[in-house]
Structures are given as structure tokens and as C-alpha cells.
Amino acid sequence: MGQERLHERHLRWSDVRKPLSSGRPRGYRPSHPRGSAASSGGPVPTYVYDFTQGGMDQRDLLGGKGANLAEMTRLGLPVPPGFTITTEACRAWLATGQEPEGLRAQVDEHLAGLEARMGRRLGQPDDPLLVSVRSGAKFSMPGMMETVLDVGLNDESVRGLAERSGDERFAWDSYRRLLQMFGTTVLGIAAEHFHDALGEVASLHQAPCDLDLGAPEWREVVDAYKGLVREHAGREFPQDPREQLDLAVRAVFDSWNAERAVLYRRQERIPGDLGTAVNVVAMVFGNLGTGSGTGVAFTRDPATGQQGVYGDYLQNAQGEDVVAGTRNTLPLAEMERIDARSYAELLRTMEVLEGHYRDLCDIEFTVERGTLWLLQTRVGKRTAAAAFRIACQLVDQGLIDEDEAVRRVSGEQLAQLMFPRFATGTSAERVARGMGASPGAAVGRAVFDSAAAVARSRAGEDVVLVRRETNPDDLDGMIAARGVLTSRGGKTSHAAVVARGMGRTCVCGADALDVDAAARRMVVRRPGAAPLVVDEGEVISIDGSSGDVFLGEVPVVDSPVVEYFEGRLDPGGEEADDLVRAVHRLMSRADAARRLRVRANADNGEDAARARRFGAEGVGLCRTEHMFLGERRRSVERLILADDEDEQEEALAALLPLQRGDFERLLAAMDGLPVTVRLLDPPLHEFLPDLTELSVRVAVAQARGGADEADERMLQAVHRLHEQNPMLGLRGVRLGLVVPGLFTMQVRALAEAAAARTQEGGRPRVEVMIPLVGSVQELELVRERSEEVLREVERATGVELAALIGTMVELPRAALTAGQIAGAAQFFSFGTNDLTQMTWGFSRDDVEAAFFPAYLERGVFGVSPFESLDVDGVGRLVEIAVREGRAARPDLKLGVCGEHGGDPASVHFFHRVGLDYVSCSPFRVPVARLEAGRAALAEGGGSDSR
Amino acid sequence: MGQERLHERHLRWSDVRKPLSSGRPRGYRPSHPRGSAASSGGPVPTYVYDFTQGGMDQRDLLGGKGANLAEMTRLGLPVPPGFTITTEACRAWLATGQEPEGLRAQVDEHLAGLEARMGRRLGQPDDPLLVSVRSGAKFSMPGMMETVLDVGLNDESVRGLAERSGDERFAWDSYRRLLQMFGTTVLGIAAEHFHDALGEVASLHQAPCDLDLGAPEWREVVDAYKGLVREHAGREFPQDPREQLDLAVRAVFDSWNAERAVLYRRQERIPGDLGTAVNVVAMVFGNLGTGSGTGVAFTRDPATGQQGVYGDYLQNAQGEDVVAGTRNTLPLAEMERIDARSYAELLRTMEVLEGHYRDLCDIEFTVERGTLWLLQTRVGKRTAAAAFRIACQLVDQGLIDEDEAVRRVSGEQLAQLMFPRFATGTSAERVARGMGASPGAAVGRAVFDSAAAVARSRAGEDVVLVRRETNPDDLDGMIAARGVLTSRGGKTSHAAVVARGMGRTCVCGADALDVDAAARRMVVRRPGAAPLVVDEGEVISIDGSSGDVFLGEVPVVDSPVVEYFEGRLDPGGEEADDLVRAVHRLMSRADAARRLRVRANADNGEDAARARRFGAEGVGLCRTEHMFLGERRRSVERLILADDEDEQEEALAALLPLQRGDFERLLAAMDGLPVTVRLLDPPLHEFLPDLTELSVRVAVAQARGGADEADERMLQAVHRLHEQNPMLGLRGVRLGLVVPGLFTMQVRALAEAAAARTQEGGRPRVEVMIPLVGSVQELELVRERSEEVLREVERATGVELAALIGTMVELPRAALTAGQIAGAAQFFSFGTNDLTQMTWGFSRDDVEAAFFPAYLERGVFGVSPFESLDVDGVGRLVEIAVREGRAARPDLKLGVCGEHGGDPASVHFFHRVGLDYVSCSPFRVPVARLEAGRAALAEGGGSDSR
């Protein structure tokens, strides 16, 4: 909300506009021509631009605020006069530590111009020109940078201001505000000193609130503040208005390198060498009586996208008062009743701005004694639903084309539209909060193990699975549950990743919960309240966006966008609202534009079928390990515990028909589309009990007289297979080479399934993917054997199998030797999860909770590299592999199957490097489709998604 | 040993030599000029070279054997005539599956030339020319490729041979040999069929040995063999000599792609597309009576390097008889007594060859009825000691210069000279065998835990530490022990790596041992014998080269080379033998030539001092984690278990003076040389008890009535810190950022130590190394804080500390973003152990035993990438980091501190990419110095080390 107010009786908006169309403003003196040197003879850059000189394309030089103020000025809109000191001046100052040569002369000149235009000098004793000095960088850094208002007031001019405004209290309050802001910002005095001094005066006069202080009390505060300056800065507050201005400008420049700003930029990945611009603007005041006021206006409803008048207005007030929340604002429409003329002017202005910016604009304005002044505008933030509606509205109004409309919405917004939500106004009690790890709203009876989840779910109950943390054994329970709640782990913990993959709601890391699976309950620790015990069967509700955990049932609202994607809602039918129509329209355009194909990660026929409804053009990753869990675990254990090869063969033979059935269902669901099946990836001991738990059980049983013999035998096996770092152990192709029957069985099952499908008239398109390959020799060995199996099945069935054989590129070495590996691979699929782990050398299971928060806070990451691809490191490996793989084999098929396949920024990267497809979880398929379209459209010009 | 014998009465060596100096041999018909097309009109390559045409530089085209036979022919030495079919012919044949155009005509021509020269035709019935057909590839592939002797014999010519030789038995034995070799090699009949058939004839005639069979029996065998050919190959043995030759040539070519040859090449990293040459050589026979014989000669003693006559001779024999060992050979010198003329001729020939090859030559020869024939020569293999002595002798003889002498020895040879060895002829019993993981010979009392090792060692006993496998807790014990023996783990297990680093003898993976630490004993399982129980205190001896484990004491011999490096033996003094003088001489030359500096990895003053004596020019890696073990573990536990920051600070404060003392001793030992100290790298839980062990203890105690409270508290901490993949967990710079006091304490201790050393007049040169950096932001954060600490210590002590701050490049991402990281780093040190782990995605703790044997066997690796740097993958990252790091900061200091710093092949790589130094364990410092010199000298021409 704007905080500048202009006190001037003569200047009118109409006066300010005139020169732009018809001539120069009264008293306006031309500054030097744009681009020329300032005053000295040297080739000095133009460091200062009048608002009449810049424009919205000059954000680099003038900052966002300065560029938009100039743009509005150019449009003839009522902006208080002022000028912008460029980011180039800032950079020069910070680089040398000295005021750049020529800057002072240019400021002199522009200040003189401003004074001439306003008809009075800065701080002129009897009628002072006051200015605000405000930062404005290229990228918004809210709250990071410094501002000083009311520059120009001093012991003399405060009296002039009182007299001219006819409001002595206002004048002294303004003076103390200058002292306070100048003291903290320019002189570096701690804010609490000013706060304490004000408190002392207030309590002395028994004034419960600032508003109860009159002019004499504010004079006392001014004296106290001047004392503070003397005491803490060792100098007097500068009475020279020009010195105030220069010091304030310098302070804004310096604030670019303040610790919090540096940290913010590190977190937001904003380059540290851009510098900030400084805007020097004539003050206007909304608190000069009931004919004055301040407000914020939106050209459309940022919540829904509906056209109309949205915003707030506060009569006789400054922006600070709105922020402080001491008085209630009025709906903007009510301004018509108070000041019909200014209101009409505002509406006209809004129309101009929206037409000009071709988008929802967010406007800050002030009315000073009946005159409207615009203090800032920018393209406004909006909700996801509003974004889709507005984009389509603008197309219909002819303001933008459909390509631009697609660029105006984002995959993240689409994702938000797809999750069910809790209805507002619940009476349920929020008892804890974790991380919103997988959005959505889930309600169900709390269960504390997978078996209970499955049992209750089969009995028709909705359940929420609550665990300390999850592991692959919990998969059945996670599938059966409506949502997953954990007390440990972050956004990339097993629970979070798997839940996101399944589109299952998940809250993780709710550390106020003590989960006791054995006792089938959890204890919720609450600050200042008794711990709460939640037993199995009690209903809880979790919000996967906010991370909130409620006791009791909160009503859930379904997403119509998902109904549409599922095919249950016809976008042309009557039931579809304008949001669904907008989504349909923009998705259609994105699909037509995109170059990347979008596949889904799906491990069974059901997921594949849903993914296909969501627009998936194949399966990019079928993880076969999920096919080894549940009831099949017995066979897997037999395989591992086998004493000889015959027993191994038997165990594998028992698994073969089951695997074949899995594959048949998957191929049926994706008939005619490619299906990539990854051979078994995890280490074998993931299918065995936990070493520590089993050791304890056996030891305790032994201490009590004798352990179960089967347990003891199992413990030996677990010991034998135990690894210090399973992620870096015997898994993937390594396991396939050490236990060759395993991969052979999988390839045979897949080949037989494809043959059966073909015989039934289907069109299976099989791609066999070998995981964890680091060298071409590994791939060659498995490939040879796999081809033998394929030929055997071809001979046995008479069906020709045109299966592709390729590899996952998930080790740095695979990327670095891609040229060699491509010699043996028909396709690469980048496994960017593991590739990220190996490239950074951290396991997401271990490090996320341990140090990601600290890393994000300190700006080492802007975003977790597991969420969005690390372009500099992991991305470079991807680029190397793409380039050298294609050079070795021009028809090499390239895709990605990590979590990043559904991440918007990553999709743009994959588009740029030229992959053939991305693959992601079924629920992210529409997101990837949209972003792939945006990436293609961004190439043709227009804004990128970033 | 050569197996060809020429039966020819007219041809004399003198006849063969003549044409080279004075004209053409009798009957010699010139073949087409070298390089021209064969016979057809087309541009056919020259596929066949007479021995008179080639030379030793043509190994690519003629293979090693062919090139050397040609070279000897050129030298006028007595080589049986013959010709070589080139590797190019082999490649063409294998690529198309057809005989290359023109080959047949060229063979015709050369065979005709050979026949004309020998005065008789191949297989001529009354006086047959016989030839051997032998493979000879560029790189020796012993036992991999095929050979057929006596080609040219058939049912008729065998009678001619009998008559001409006057030895019917000899003729029929030769024929059956041809049948046998031809049957197995060309026709693919299993060798055991021939073996069985021979056995049947022998037993029928009650002949206990082949020698007891006469001509009639060999005829029976020939009949039986012809039956075998008929039965198994479905054809008659070809009676046409030319068909025999053609089929034999084809079989040799095909043997290039035999499974075992492919596997061998994969393991040895020999390119698969080189092909083999085929040598067709007139047969000579050493078994035509007492005036004939066969032998092998060395121009110097390959065991000691002494000049003289070394070798063996066997009268009236073929090479096969020597190999079979059925008769005892005579020392070569005794040949003088038997055949003085041939012996003198041999000595003269040896002199010619050594002068020509300028190296020890290994010669195979045959004397046929008084005439000497040379069948093969090559530069001979030799022991490490011989290599050093011979290289210096050749310099003294003026045959080579000192640069070449340095190129002629290798770091591995030097390493072999440095280890103590068991004296030969021990009476101690070998009870088991493991892998020789760290060479040397250790004798001591068996102890089964670290505490016992320390206690007994303090009491003056020598001990050998025996463990199932070792972990960091065993470090004290390993330091105290003479050697380490484990029953599990491979050459890169913890025990092996640490032992090699300390120069401690180690045998690992001796899986016949059941180590029971609790019972303080091991049980040795022995095939066919009762298990042996070895209790603590019993003396055992282990050989770290062979992997042998002995019960009882085996006497040990010290290495004089180590005495020399240690400075206890003056190479110019009387006690030094010629080996020590040779080592000193070549090391001095290597030091003068090398561009790489050599530092040592040393964690304490003692190791650093030894490293300096061994020639280290600084410490490249001081691992500070070793400073947190032993008695200091209590403080580390306090740090980890601390409830608040004050307790943490206290624990750190207790460690500070101890760390400072460590550093002072280290800096004193390396005064004036750079010392790189790595801040704490491993995860904290490495300092806590094992989760499973502690869980069991607590659970069992609880089951018995109540656990120790301290144990329970510790268990909670261990649980909290437990990681699934500690290698990928909270460690290195991550830990430093999450527990900032830790690194601060270490930097302070180091800075204070440097200040103290300076005040004492020392010249400490400190380099602070931040481990596990993946992004420049991590480094910047630690760097800033470290610099603050350095400035604080400077202010407090008044000493200026010119410490460098840099990072370990051990994550792929660090290499990939080296350009960014170099902005904040004054040096990079490549941590190639971790870099290998991350690039390949396997942990050496977990995978070596699990699948390295299978990988080596199947040729995925030629050598473990932990032993020798994987140039294609890891090496590429090193190259990227070197190039982009130096581009960003030209004065960036670059080194390597992984195990690879002491590996010869890797040292050459590091030289090529332009590192400033390598750092390795103290015992490898001389090896690295030598190899760095060889790498530099290899650049100037001459042979490379590989």
C-alpha cells in the first residue's frame, strides 16, 4: 500500500498529465537528453531517469517499481512526479565504495527539475517539498530493502508543513516518522530504541494508542528521537534536506548487500550483482481529512478471476494504517459513495492499465483532498482458478492469443486445481501440523500399520495410515489408505515420494506425534495443553497442502478438474463451469503445441489405465519391485534363502506366472502405446526383515530360553546380505549379473505377456530397461542374455517381439560414458532421482530431514534438487548424455522417469535439451502436458515459465 | 619353449644368413615387393610377409612373435625360414566371414618360395616339408590362442619322414601329434577323446608312459585318432597338406574370437578388433638324437639381474617334453660340455640380441643335429630387483641412457622391493589362505580385539590383529599390530585400505577362519582335516603378498630398500649393495625429471616424519577423524549427546587443546612444507556404538529385568543419528554447517597451532580443506566463518597466518561445477575414492566382496576402479574440474589425495591432466615419485608405463 502523500495545493493531476500529450508541465525544466553524459566532460552514463523518460521494458535499469511508474506516467495516468536513480549507479557505487562520478550532478539537475515543476524546493521552510526514497530492484524482494519517507522535513520545515496543511499534529507525526525511518535505515540504530522512546511518552501521557497523541506529544517524541540519534549515531540528525536525500539514497544502495537481502537472493536464486534502483517521488498524503484516503484495487477478482471491482479503501488514512490493521477497510465499491469523482477516475484508470498490461493489474493509490494519485502498479498475483479463467477471458476479449494464454498459466496452478480440499469453516480441532508433502484432503480412521489399513479398508472403512516413517513394506497400507501421516521425514521421504506418486494425500514430519505402532495409537504433544491420545479407529483429517492435522472429520470438496480429466465431466456440457472449460481449452492448445511426449510411471494396470485417461502416451517406468511384495514375499524369501540353484530356480518359476499376469494387465491398459519395464532395482535385503529388529527378537528369545529356528536362519541371511549403504550396494544390474536367473525370469515373463497380448489381438509395445548401469560391459552382458530369452519366446510362440532394450541413466558414469553405452542401448531413460543422489552424494532418505531445512534457510538450495532438477550439476550430466548418446546412435530414444518428469521447471529443461518424452506419476501427467506445451510456446517468443 | 623342429639335411644356418648380407639363399625366390598388391589386378593389401621382410616395429601388423622372428632374421641370426600372415588379413576375414581376396594367391606365392628355398614341397611324400602354424597377436595372450605343429604329414609323407630321419617312432609320434592338434583346434573335437584313446592303447600294451610306446603302438594311436576325427567331425582327416595348412590358418584366425580369448581381452583391456597374425614356420626338431636338443636362455639372470649364462637345456628333446616335466633339464652352462660349438654360437647370439634389444632377452632355441635354430625371442620378464639392477647395468654399458633406465623400472617393482618377506624354507604350517591385501610379512601373537592388541603391544609383544572385518574402532589395534588378518572383505575393505595406508601387512577375506572375538579365538576350517583352534596368544605369521596364513613363527627378512629410504643405509656406503645403489640412482633421476610433486597422507606427526624421510614434499591429506578416536571418544560422545549448545561448546572446548597439540606435532614434522588438513568428514554416528549391537544389549537387559540407563540414552541418540546410507548422509561440510561449532573448533585449533609454531621459529604452511562440497554456496559459508576464526587468532597472537582454504573434489557435482567452486577455493584436492564411489554409485565397503569378483571375471572391470583410476568416467570428471577450475582461477592449486595418488597408472593420468601434486600413503611416496618421473620422461618419447 502506498505511503507517499503529496502536500501541495496547486499541483493537479491534470497539470501533470498535460505535458505528456501537449507540452511541458508548469515549472518543468528539461533534463539532459536520455543517454548523454551528465555534467562533467567525461563519458558518464545516464544514472538518473525522470518518470517521463522510462518505460515498463526497462526493469533491468530502473527496477520493477521505477519501470512501472514510468510506464504509467507515459500512459498519462496520475503519478506523482519523481525520478529513478538506476541500478547501474548502484552497481558502480557498490563496486567502488564511492559515489559514481557524475551522479551528484545528475541528481542535482533532476531534483531541480522536480522542484521547479512542484513550484517549491526540497524542505523549503515555509512550504516544503517532501519526497520518499524507495528501493525498487528488477525482481521483487518484499520487505528486504529500505525506504525512507518524508525526506525534506527538519526543525523549520515541519512548521511550514503544519501551517500549509493546517494540521500541526500531522506535521509533527510526519517529522517523527522521518526521524524514525532515517534513524534505523540510514544511521543503523536499533528499532527498539525508537519503540521504547515512543512508549515512554505515551505512558507519561497515559495515551493507550498512538492516535491519542496530539501535536505537543509528537513534539516530545521528536525531541526524544533526536536524542536517540545523538546518542547512538554520535551525530545530530541532519537538518539539511539535501544531505537527508543523499544519505537515504546511499542507504538504499547499501541495503542491497544487507545480510537478509543477500540471504533472500541466495534462496531465490536472484543474481547478487544486479543492484537496486532508487525512486525519489514527491510525497502525497491520504490522511488530510475525509476527502483523502488510500486503497488497493484489482482489475479482476484475484481469488476467482471474475471481472468487476475488487479491492479495499480506507478514508483519511495512510498506507501504514492499513497495514497496521488498526482500522477496518471498506470494500472498494463503497468508495463510490464517499468520493464518486475519484472512484470514477479510478475505474477509468483500471481499464487503461488492464488494456495496456493485458492482464490483471494490482494498483496502489491515494486520494489527496479529492485528487487521485497512483503510487504503484504491477501484474497482480492470483489463485490457480483465477489464472485459468482470466487467461481465457483475455483471449475472448481479444487482448491476448491462445498461445499467450497457455504461457500465462502454470503446471503448479493446474496441480492445485486437481486436489480435493477441505471445506472451509470446520469445527474440527487442529491438533498438529507437519509438512504438506502431497496435496489433497484425506479423512479416515487412524491406523498404525499396513495390515490394519488393508483390513479396515476391505471392510469398507476409509483409513489414514499413521507411521513414524514408511518403508516399502507399508505400500499395501498406503494403497489402501486415503492418506498418509508420518511423524518423521521431509518432503522427499519415502512416504512423501510414494504418496505423491500415487496421488495419495500425505502429511509428513509432524513431529508433535509420538507414534506407537505396537500399542496401536499415537500421542499428540501440544504446547500448553495435555497430550492427546489417538487410538486406532478414531477419525482424523489431514490437509496435504497446509500440513494440518485435525481430530475428527472435516468435510471434503472434490475437484471438478479431476472429474474432467477422468472423463466423468464433459467440458462442453452443462455441468462444466467456466474453470473446467478454461482448463480444457488451454490443455488442448498445450497438447497441440508441445514437442515432448508425456508418459506415466505406473506399476500396474489400474494406474496405467488412469494415467491414460489423464493423457499419458505410454508408461515410462514400471517398477517391478512392487510386484515382489505382499503375498509374493514368500517366494522372494525362498529365492534368497535357497541353498542351491535348483531351489532358486523353483522360487523363480513360482514367480514367473504372477509376473506375466502383471505385465499382461499393464500392456492391456496401454495397448498400442510404449511400456518401459525396469528390471528389479532394489537390493534383495529390502525383501527381508530389518536387521536390528530381527536381531533383537532373536536375542530376546534366546535370553528367554530359545529362539525360533526359522528366525535364526533368517537372521543369518539378513546378516549375510546386510549392507552399510544399500543405495550403493548389490542392486540393479549388479544383482542381475550375480543372480542371473532373476532378470531372465523377468524378461521371460514380459516376453510371454507380450506374446499372449499379441495373440489376443493386442498391440503391445515393450521396452526392457536395465537399471543402474555404469559401464557398457554390464549392459552388453544383460542385453545378450535378454535377447536370447526374447528369441526363445519368439520361437516358442511364433510371435515376433519387437522389444527395445535400453538402460536407465542414473549413475554419473553412465552419463559420462553415454557414447559407449549408446552402442548397446536403444533408449536411455534418465533416472534423475538416483542421478541427483549420486551427483550430490546424498541419499534423500537420510539427508532431507537432517539438513535440507538448514540448506534451504541458508540459501545453499533455492529448492530441493529432488523437487526441481539441479541444472548446473545433474542437468549438465543429462546434457552430456543426450549429446554423446545421440552422436553415437542418432535414433536413440531419450526420456526421463524420475520425479522431475512432473516438475514444471524441469520439464522446460528437458524440452530444451531435446528429450523425446518425460514420464511422471499419473496425477502429474496433465501438469507435464501443460508445461511441455508452455515450453514449446516459450520458444516462439513470449514469457518463459520461470 | 619352442615346439618347431626343422627336418632338413641340406639347409644350414650359414645358408640362411647369407642372403641378408651377400645375396639370396639357395632356392630362394623373391616374393612381391613389400606393400604392393598380391597377384590379382585389384588394390589388394600385402597380407603375407616373409621373415626377411618385417621387423620389430611391426607388432601391429605382424604380431609380437612375427615381428621378433623377422627382426632376428634381419640380424642374420639362425631363424627357420617362414612367413607371417598379417593381422589385417585376420581382421578382414573376421569382418566378412570370408577369405579376403588375394590372400590365397599371396600364400601360394610365399609357400612356393619357402618350398623352393627348402628344396622340397609341403608334405612331399618322400621328404616332406613340415611347418608349424602359430598365432601371434600384438599383445601376448598366453594360452589363449591356437597352434598346429607338423602340418604337412599324411599317410604317405609320414613314411618319407621316417625314412629320411631314420626314426620311425619319431615319424608316427609326429603324425599323431598333428592329428591331435588338428582335431582339437581345427575340427573342435574335445581333447579328452584323444586322451582316452591314447590311454586305451597304452593300457592294452601295458605301457606305463608314452616313452614306452614304439612305432607300432603310435601307428595304432594314429588309426584310433583318425577314427575319432571321422566319428566327431564327420569327415576324414584331410590328406592334402595344403588343405591342412589353409584350415589351420583359418582356425588360428577364428581363435581370436573364442570365448576365452574375448574374456581375456576384456579383462586385460586389449581392444577386441586388433586381430591376430599367423606365423607359418619350417619345422626343426631337437629330438633327433643326442646331437639335438632344446632349451631356453636368458641374457641375464631374471631373478637377480646378474650378468652371466642363465637358462636350461634338454638333450634329445622337444619343447613339449620340457613343459611336461618328465625329464630334468640341465643348467644351460652344461650345454658347453655336450655341444661346445652350438653353445658358443648361442652365447654369440645372446650377445647380439641383448645389444640389439638393449635389454634382457628371453630366447627359445633348438639344436637339430648340431645346428642352432632360434625359435623365438622377446624382452624377458624379471623380478623387481633384477629390473633395477639390469637398468643400471645397461646404462653403465652405454646401451641406454638414464632416462630410459627410469622408464624400464616401475613403481610396482619398487613397491615389491620395499616389503619385508618371509625367509624361504620355513617349517611352519600353512593353515589358510586369503587375499594378499597389503604386502609384507608379519609375525605375532593372535589377538581378537583392539584392546588386547594395544595391551599386549604395550607389554612389548608383537601381535597380529584377527577380526571378522575391521571398522574405525579397530584403528588403535591396527596401529599396535604388526599385521591384520580378516575373514571377510576384499582388497578394498576397511582393513585392506587402512592397512595399506599405514604400510601394515594385511591378509583379508581368509574365509576358512571363523573368528569368535568374544571367545578370543578362531577356528580354522581345513579341507580333509579337523578344524584347528587358535587361541589368543598363539603365534601366527601372515604373508601380505601371497595371502598365506601360517601357524607358528616364520622368520622375516627386512628390506634394505626401506632402510635406504628411511635414511639408515647410505647408498654410497659399503653396506649398500648394488640394488640399493640402483634404486638410489634411478630415484634421483626420476626426482629430477618429474613435474608432479608428491605429498603424503599422514594423520599424525610420526607418519608425517616418516613420509618426509620417504621424500614427501608435504602432507596432502590429514584426516582429522582419527584425532577423535581412542580416549577422546568420551568428549565426542558428550558433544553428540549434549542437550543444549552450552554442553556442546564445553565438549568442543575440551577437544580444542588436544587437536591443537595434534596439529603442532604435524606441522613440526612438515615444517616449511604445505600441510593440508581436512575438517571432520565422517558422520557423527561413527563415533557411537553400532545400532544393532546396542539394541540387542538393551533389549536383552530389559528382558532380564532392566537395562542400563546410560545404554538406553545412548540407544536413543544412536537411533536419532542412524542413517540408511551413512556414506550419503549427514557428514563433511553438511555436518559442518549443521553443527557449526565443530569446524570452528578445528580451524581454531589449526590456526593456534600454526601461530604457536611460528612463534617458536617454525615455518608452518597450512591448507584448510573442506570435505564433501557439492556447491559453491556450501564452501562460501564455511569459508567465511573459517576466515573469521583465522583473523581472530591473528589478532590474538599477532602472528600473520597465510592459510589457504580449499576443498576436496569428491562429489561429481563438485567437478561439474568446478568453475563456480573455484571462485571460493584456493585449491582443489581430488578425493578420488569417494569420487569413484559416487560416479559408479557403489560403496567399496559393500560391493567389493559382493560382486567385484564376478565383474573382474566377466571383464566389466579390468582392474578395480578403487585400485586404478577409471579414466573414462572418474577421470573425465577430474579433467572437467581441472580445466574449468583453472579457467576460473589460473593459480588454483590442484592435487589428489585418494588411494589413486600412489597407483602407477593413475599417477601417469594425473601427470597428463596437469595436477600440481599427488598425495598418497607414506609407503607409496617413493612409488609415486618414481612414476611421476617416468610419466615426465615418457612425454619426451620412449616407452610409456602402460
CSV table of C-alpha atoms in Angstrom, one decimal, chain B residues 446-449 466-468 513-524 532-538:
chain,number,residue,atom,x,y,z
B,446,ALA,CA,47.0,-63.7,17.6
B,447,VAL,CA,44.7,-61.2,19.2
B,448,PHE,CA,41.0,-60.8,18.5
B,449,ASP,CA,40.2,-57.3,19.6
B,466,VAL,CA,42.5,-61.0,13.7
B,467,ARG,CA,39.0,-59.8,13.1
B,468,ARG,CA,36.0,-60.8,11.1
B,513,LEU,CA,38.5,-68.7,9.5
B,514,ASP,CA,35.6,-68.5,12.0
B,515,VAL,CA,36.6,-65.6,14.2
B,516,ASP,CA,35.0,-65.5,17.6
B,517,ALA,CA,36.1,-62.3,19.2
B,518,ALA,CA,34.0,-63.0,22.3
B,519,ALA,CA,35.7,-66.3,22.9
B,520,ARG,CA,39.1,-64.8,22.0
B,521,ARG,CA,39.9,-67.4,19.4
B,522,MET,CA,39.4,-68.5,15.8
B,523,VAL,CA,38.6,-71.8,14.3
B,524,VAL,CA,40.3,-72.7,11.1
B,532,LEU,CA,42.1,-76.1,14.1
B,533,VAL,CA,41.5,-73.9,17.1
B,534,VAL,CA,43.9,-70.9,17.5
B,535,ASP,CA,43.5,-69.1,20.9
B,536,GLU,CA,44.7,-65.6,21.7
B,537,GLY,CA,48.4,-65.5,22.3
B,538,GLU,CA,49.3,-68.3,19.8
